[in-house]
Coordinates of N, CA and C in Angstrom, one line a residue:
X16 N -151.8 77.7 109.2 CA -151.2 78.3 108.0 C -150.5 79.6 108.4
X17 N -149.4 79.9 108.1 CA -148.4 80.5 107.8 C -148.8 82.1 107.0
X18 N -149.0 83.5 107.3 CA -149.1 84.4 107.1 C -147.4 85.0 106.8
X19 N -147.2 85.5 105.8 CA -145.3 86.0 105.4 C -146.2 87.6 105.1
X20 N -145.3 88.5 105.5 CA -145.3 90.0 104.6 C -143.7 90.7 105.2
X21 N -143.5 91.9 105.5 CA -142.6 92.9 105.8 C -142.6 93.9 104.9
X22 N -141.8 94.6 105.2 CA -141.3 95.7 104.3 C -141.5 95.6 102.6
X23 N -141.1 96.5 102.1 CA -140.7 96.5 100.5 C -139.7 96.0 100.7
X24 N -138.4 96.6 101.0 CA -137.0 96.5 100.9 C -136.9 94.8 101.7
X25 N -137.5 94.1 102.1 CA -137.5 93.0 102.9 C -136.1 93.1 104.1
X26 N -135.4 94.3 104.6 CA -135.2 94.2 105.6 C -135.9 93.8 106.8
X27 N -137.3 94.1 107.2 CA -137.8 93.7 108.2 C -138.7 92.5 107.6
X28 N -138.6 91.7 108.0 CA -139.9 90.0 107.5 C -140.5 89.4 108.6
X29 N -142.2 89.1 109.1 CA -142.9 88.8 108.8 C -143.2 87.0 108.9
X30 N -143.1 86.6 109.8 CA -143.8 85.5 109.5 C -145.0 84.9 110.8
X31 N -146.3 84.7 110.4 CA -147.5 85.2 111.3 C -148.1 83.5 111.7
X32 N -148.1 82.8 112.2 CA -148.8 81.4 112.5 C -150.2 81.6 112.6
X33 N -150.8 81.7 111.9 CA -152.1 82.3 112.1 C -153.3 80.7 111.9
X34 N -154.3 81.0 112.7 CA -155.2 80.1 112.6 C -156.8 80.3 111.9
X35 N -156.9 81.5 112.0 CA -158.2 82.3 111.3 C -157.6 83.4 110.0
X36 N -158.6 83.4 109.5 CA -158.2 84.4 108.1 C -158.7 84.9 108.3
X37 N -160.2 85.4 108.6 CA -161.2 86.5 108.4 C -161.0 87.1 109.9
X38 N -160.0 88.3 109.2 CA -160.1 89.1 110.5 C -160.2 90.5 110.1
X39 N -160.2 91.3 110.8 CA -160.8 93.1 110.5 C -160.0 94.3 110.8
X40 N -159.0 94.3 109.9 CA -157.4 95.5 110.2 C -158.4 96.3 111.0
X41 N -157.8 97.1 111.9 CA -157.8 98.2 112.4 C -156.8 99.4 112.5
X42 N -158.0 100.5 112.0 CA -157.1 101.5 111.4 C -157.4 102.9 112.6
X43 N -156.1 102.8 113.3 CA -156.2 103.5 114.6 C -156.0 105.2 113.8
X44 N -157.0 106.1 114.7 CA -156.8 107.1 114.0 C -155.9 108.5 114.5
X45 N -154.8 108.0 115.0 CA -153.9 108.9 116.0 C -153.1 109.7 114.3
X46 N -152.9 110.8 114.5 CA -151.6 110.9 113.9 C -150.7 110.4 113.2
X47 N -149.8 109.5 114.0 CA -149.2 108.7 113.3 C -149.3 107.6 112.6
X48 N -150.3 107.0 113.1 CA -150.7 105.9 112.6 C -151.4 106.1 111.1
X49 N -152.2 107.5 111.2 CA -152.8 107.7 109.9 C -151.6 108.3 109.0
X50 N -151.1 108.8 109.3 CA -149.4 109.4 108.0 C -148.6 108.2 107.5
X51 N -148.6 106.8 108.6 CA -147.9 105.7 107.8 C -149.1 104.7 107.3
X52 N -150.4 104.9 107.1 CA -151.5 104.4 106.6 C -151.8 102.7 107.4
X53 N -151.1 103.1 108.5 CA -151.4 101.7 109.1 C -152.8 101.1 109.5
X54 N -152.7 100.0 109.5 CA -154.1 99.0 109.8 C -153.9 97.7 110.5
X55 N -154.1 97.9 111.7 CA -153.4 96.5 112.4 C -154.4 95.0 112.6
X56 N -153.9 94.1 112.6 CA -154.6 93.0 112.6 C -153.8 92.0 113.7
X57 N -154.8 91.3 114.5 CA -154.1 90.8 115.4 C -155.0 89.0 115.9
X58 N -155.0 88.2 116.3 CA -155.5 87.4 116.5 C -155.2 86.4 118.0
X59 N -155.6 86.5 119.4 CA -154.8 85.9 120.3 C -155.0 84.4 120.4
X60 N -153.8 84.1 121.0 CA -153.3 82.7 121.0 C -152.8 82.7 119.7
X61 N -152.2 83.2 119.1 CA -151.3 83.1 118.3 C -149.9 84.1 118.2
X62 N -148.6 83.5 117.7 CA -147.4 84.5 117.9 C -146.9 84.9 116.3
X63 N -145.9 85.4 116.7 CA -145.2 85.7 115.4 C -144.1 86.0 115.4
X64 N -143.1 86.1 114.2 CA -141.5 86.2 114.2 C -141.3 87.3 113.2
X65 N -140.3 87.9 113.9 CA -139.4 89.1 113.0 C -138.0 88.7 113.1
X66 N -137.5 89.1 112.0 CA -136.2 88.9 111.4 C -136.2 90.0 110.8
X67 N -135.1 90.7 111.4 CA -134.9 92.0 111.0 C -132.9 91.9 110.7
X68 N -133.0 92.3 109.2 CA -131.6 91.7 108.4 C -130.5 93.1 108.9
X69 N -131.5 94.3 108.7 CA -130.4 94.9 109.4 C -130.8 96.1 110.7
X70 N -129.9 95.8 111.6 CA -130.2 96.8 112.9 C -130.4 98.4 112.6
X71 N -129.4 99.1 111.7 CA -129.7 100.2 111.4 C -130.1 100.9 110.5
X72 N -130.6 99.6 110.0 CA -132.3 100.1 109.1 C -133.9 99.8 110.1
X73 N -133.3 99.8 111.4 CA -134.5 99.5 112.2 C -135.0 100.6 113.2
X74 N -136.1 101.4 112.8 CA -136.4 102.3 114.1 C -137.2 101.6 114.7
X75 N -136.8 101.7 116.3 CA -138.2 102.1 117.3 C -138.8 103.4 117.7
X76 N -140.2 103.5 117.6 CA -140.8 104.6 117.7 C -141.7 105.0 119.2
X77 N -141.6 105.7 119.8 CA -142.9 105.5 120.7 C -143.8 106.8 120.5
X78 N -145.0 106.8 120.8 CA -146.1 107.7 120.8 C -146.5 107.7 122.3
X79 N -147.6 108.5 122.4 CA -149.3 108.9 123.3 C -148.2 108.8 124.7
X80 N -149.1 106.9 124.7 CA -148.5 106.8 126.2 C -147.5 106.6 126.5
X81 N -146.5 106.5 125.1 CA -145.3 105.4 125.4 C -144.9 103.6 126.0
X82 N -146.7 103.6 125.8 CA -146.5 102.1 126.0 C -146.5 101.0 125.0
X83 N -146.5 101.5 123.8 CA -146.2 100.4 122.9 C -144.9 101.2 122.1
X84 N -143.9 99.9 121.4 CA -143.3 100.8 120.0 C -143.7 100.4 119.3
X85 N -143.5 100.9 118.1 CA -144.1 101.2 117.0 C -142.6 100.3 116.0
X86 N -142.5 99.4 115.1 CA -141.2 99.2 114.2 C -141.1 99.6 113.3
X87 N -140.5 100.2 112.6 CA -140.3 100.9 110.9 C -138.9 100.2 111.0
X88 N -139.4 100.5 109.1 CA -137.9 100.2 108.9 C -137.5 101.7 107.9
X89 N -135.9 102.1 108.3 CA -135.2 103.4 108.0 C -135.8 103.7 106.5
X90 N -135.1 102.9 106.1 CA -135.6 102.2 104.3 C -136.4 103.0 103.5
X91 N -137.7 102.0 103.9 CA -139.3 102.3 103.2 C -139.7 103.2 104.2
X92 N -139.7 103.6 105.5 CA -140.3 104.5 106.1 C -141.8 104.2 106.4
X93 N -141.7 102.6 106.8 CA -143.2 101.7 107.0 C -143.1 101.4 108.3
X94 N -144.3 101.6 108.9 CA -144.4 100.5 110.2 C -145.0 99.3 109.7
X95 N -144.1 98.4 110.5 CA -144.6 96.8 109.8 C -145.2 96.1 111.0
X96 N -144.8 96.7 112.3 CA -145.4 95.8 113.4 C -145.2 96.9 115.1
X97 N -146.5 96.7 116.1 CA -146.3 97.3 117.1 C -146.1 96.1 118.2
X98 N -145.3 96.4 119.4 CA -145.0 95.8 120.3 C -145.5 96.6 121.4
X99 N -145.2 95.7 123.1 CA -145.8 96.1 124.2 C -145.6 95.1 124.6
X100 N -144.6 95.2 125.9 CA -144.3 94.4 126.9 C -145.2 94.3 128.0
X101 N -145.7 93.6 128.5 CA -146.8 93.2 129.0 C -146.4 92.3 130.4
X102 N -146.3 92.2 131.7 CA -146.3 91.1 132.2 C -145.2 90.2 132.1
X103 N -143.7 91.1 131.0 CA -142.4 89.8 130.5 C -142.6 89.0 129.8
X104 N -144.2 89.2 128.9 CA -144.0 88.8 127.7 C -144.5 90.0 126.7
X105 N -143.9 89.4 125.5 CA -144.0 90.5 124.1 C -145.1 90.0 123.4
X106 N -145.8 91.5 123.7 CA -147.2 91.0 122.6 C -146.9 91.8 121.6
X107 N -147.8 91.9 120.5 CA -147.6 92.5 119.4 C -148.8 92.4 118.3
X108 N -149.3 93.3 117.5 CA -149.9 93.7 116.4 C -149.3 93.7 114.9
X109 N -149.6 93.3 114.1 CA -149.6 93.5 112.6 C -150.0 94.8 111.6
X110 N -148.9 95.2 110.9 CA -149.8 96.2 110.3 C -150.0 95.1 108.8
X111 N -151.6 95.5 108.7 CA -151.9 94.3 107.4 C -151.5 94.8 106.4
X112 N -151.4 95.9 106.3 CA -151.3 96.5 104.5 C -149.3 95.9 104.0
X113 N -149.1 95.3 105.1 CA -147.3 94.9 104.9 C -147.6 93.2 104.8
X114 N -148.8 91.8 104.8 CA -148.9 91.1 105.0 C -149.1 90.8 103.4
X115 N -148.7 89.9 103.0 CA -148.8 88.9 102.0 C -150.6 87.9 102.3
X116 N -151.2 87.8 100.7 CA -152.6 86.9 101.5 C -153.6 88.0 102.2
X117 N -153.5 89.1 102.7 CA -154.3 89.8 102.9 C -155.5 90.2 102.3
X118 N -155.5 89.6 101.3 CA -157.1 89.4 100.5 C -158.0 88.7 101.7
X119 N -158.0 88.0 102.1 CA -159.4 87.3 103.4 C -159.4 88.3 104.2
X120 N -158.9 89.3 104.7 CA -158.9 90.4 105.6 C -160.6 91.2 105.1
X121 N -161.0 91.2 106.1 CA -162.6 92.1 106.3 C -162.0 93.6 105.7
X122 N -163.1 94.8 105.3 CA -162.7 95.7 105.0 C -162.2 96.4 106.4
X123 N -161.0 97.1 106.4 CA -160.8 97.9 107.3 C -161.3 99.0 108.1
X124 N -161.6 99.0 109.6 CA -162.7 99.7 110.3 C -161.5 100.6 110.6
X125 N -162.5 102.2 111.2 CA -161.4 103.0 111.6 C -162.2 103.1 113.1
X126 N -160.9 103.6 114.3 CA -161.2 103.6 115.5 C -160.4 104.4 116.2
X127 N -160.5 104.9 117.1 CA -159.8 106.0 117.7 C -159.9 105.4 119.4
X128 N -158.3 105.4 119.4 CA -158.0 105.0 121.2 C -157.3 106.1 122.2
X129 N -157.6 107.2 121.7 CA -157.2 108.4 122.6 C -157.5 108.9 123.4
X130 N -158.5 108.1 124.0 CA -159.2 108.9 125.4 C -158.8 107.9 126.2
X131 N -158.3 106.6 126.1 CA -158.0 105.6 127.0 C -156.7 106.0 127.7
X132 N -156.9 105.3 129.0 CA -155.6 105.7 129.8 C -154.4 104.2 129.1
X133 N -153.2 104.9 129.7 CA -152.4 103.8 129.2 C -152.6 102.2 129.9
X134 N -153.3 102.2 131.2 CA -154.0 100.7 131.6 C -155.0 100.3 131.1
X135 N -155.6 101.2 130.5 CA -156.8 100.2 129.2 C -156.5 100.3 127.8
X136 N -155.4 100.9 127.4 CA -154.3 99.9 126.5 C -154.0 98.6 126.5
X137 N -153.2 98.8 127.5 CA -152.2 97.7 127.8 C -153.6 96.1 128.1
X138 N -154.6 96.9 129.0 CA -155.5 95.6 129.0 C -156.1 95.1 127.8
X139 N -156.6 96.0 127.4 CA -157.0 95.9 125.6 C -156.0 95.1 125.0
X140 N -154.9 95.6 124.6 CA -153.5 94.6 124.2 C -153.6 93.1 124.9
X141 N -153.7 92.8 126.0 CA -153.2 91.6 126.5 C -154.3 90.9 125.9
X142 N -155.7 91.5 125.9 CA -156.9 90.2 125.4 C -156.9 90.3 124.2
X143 N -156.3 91.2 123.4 CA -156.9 91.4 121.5 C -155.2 90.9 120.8
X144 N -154.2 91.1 121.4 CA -152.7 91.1 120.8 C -152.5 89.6 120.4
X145 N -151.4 89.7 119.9 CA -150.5 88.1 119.0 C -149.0 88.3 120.6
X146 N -149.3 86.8 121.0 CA -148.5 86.6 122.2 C -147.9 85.5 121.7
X147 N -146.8 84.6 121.6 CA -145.4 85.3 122.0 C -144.9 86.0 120.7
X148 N -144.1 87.4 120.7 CA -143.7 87.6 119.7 C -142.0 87.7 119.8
X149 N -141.5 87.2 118.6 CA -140.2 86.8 118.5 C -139.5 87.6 117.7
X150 N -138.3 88.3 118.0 CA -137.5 89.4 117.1 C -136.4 89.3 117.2
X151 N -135.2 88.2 115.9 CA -134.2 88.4 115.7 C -133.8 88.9 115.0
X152 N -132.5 89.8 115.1 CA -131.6 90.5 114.3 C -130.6 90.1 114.0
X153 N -130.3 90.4 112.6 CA -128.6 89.8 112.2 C -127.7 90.4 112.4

């Protein structure tokens, strides 16, 4: 089943192939992540697609280690999804509070990944992230 959300403005959209519902946002507690109220959700062996309507309503952001970006859109001033190139493939995270159906979502845990170096990110990423992710623009 099919997970849809993005933005307000539906510049940036959203669509998640998902195979489990009950899963557990995570609400990273860096700075940034807490001022755009993000909470990510992710599930592996599964990918996802972005359609992003317009390019310069699209930021990339980076933080900490500069190993993942971060997507907003100019717009709403939301992050809707994080990426991280990995090995030449794009993995990626969800922020759930932008997901449609987010009712089966567990209550959101909070967690803090700041003492990790940027190789136990990225390893963290490769076994918890959404692989392949796919990002067209018009």
């Amino acid at each position: 089943m099919d997970i849809t959300g993005g933005c307000d403005c539906d510049n940036i959209q959203i669509t998640w192939q998902l195979t489990e519902h009950a899963l557990t946002p995570r609400a990273c507690q860096c700075d940034y992540c807490v001022s755009k109220s993000a909470a990510y959700v992710t599930q592996p062996g599964t990918g996802f697609d972005v359609s992003i309507r317009s390019g310069k309503m699209h930021k990339e952001v980076q933080h900490g280690s500069k190993t993942a970006v971060f997507h907003e859109c100019l717009n709403c001033e939301q992050v809707i999804f994080v990426t991280a190139e990995i090995d030449g493939g794009l993995y990626g995270a969800l922020n759930a509070n932008h997901l449609n159906n987010k009712e089966s979502f567990s209550r959101c845990v909070e967690l803090d990944f700041s003492s990790q170096t940027a190789l136990q990110k990225t390893e963290r990423w490769r076994k918890n992230w959404c692989q392949p992710v796919h990002i067209s623009r018009c």
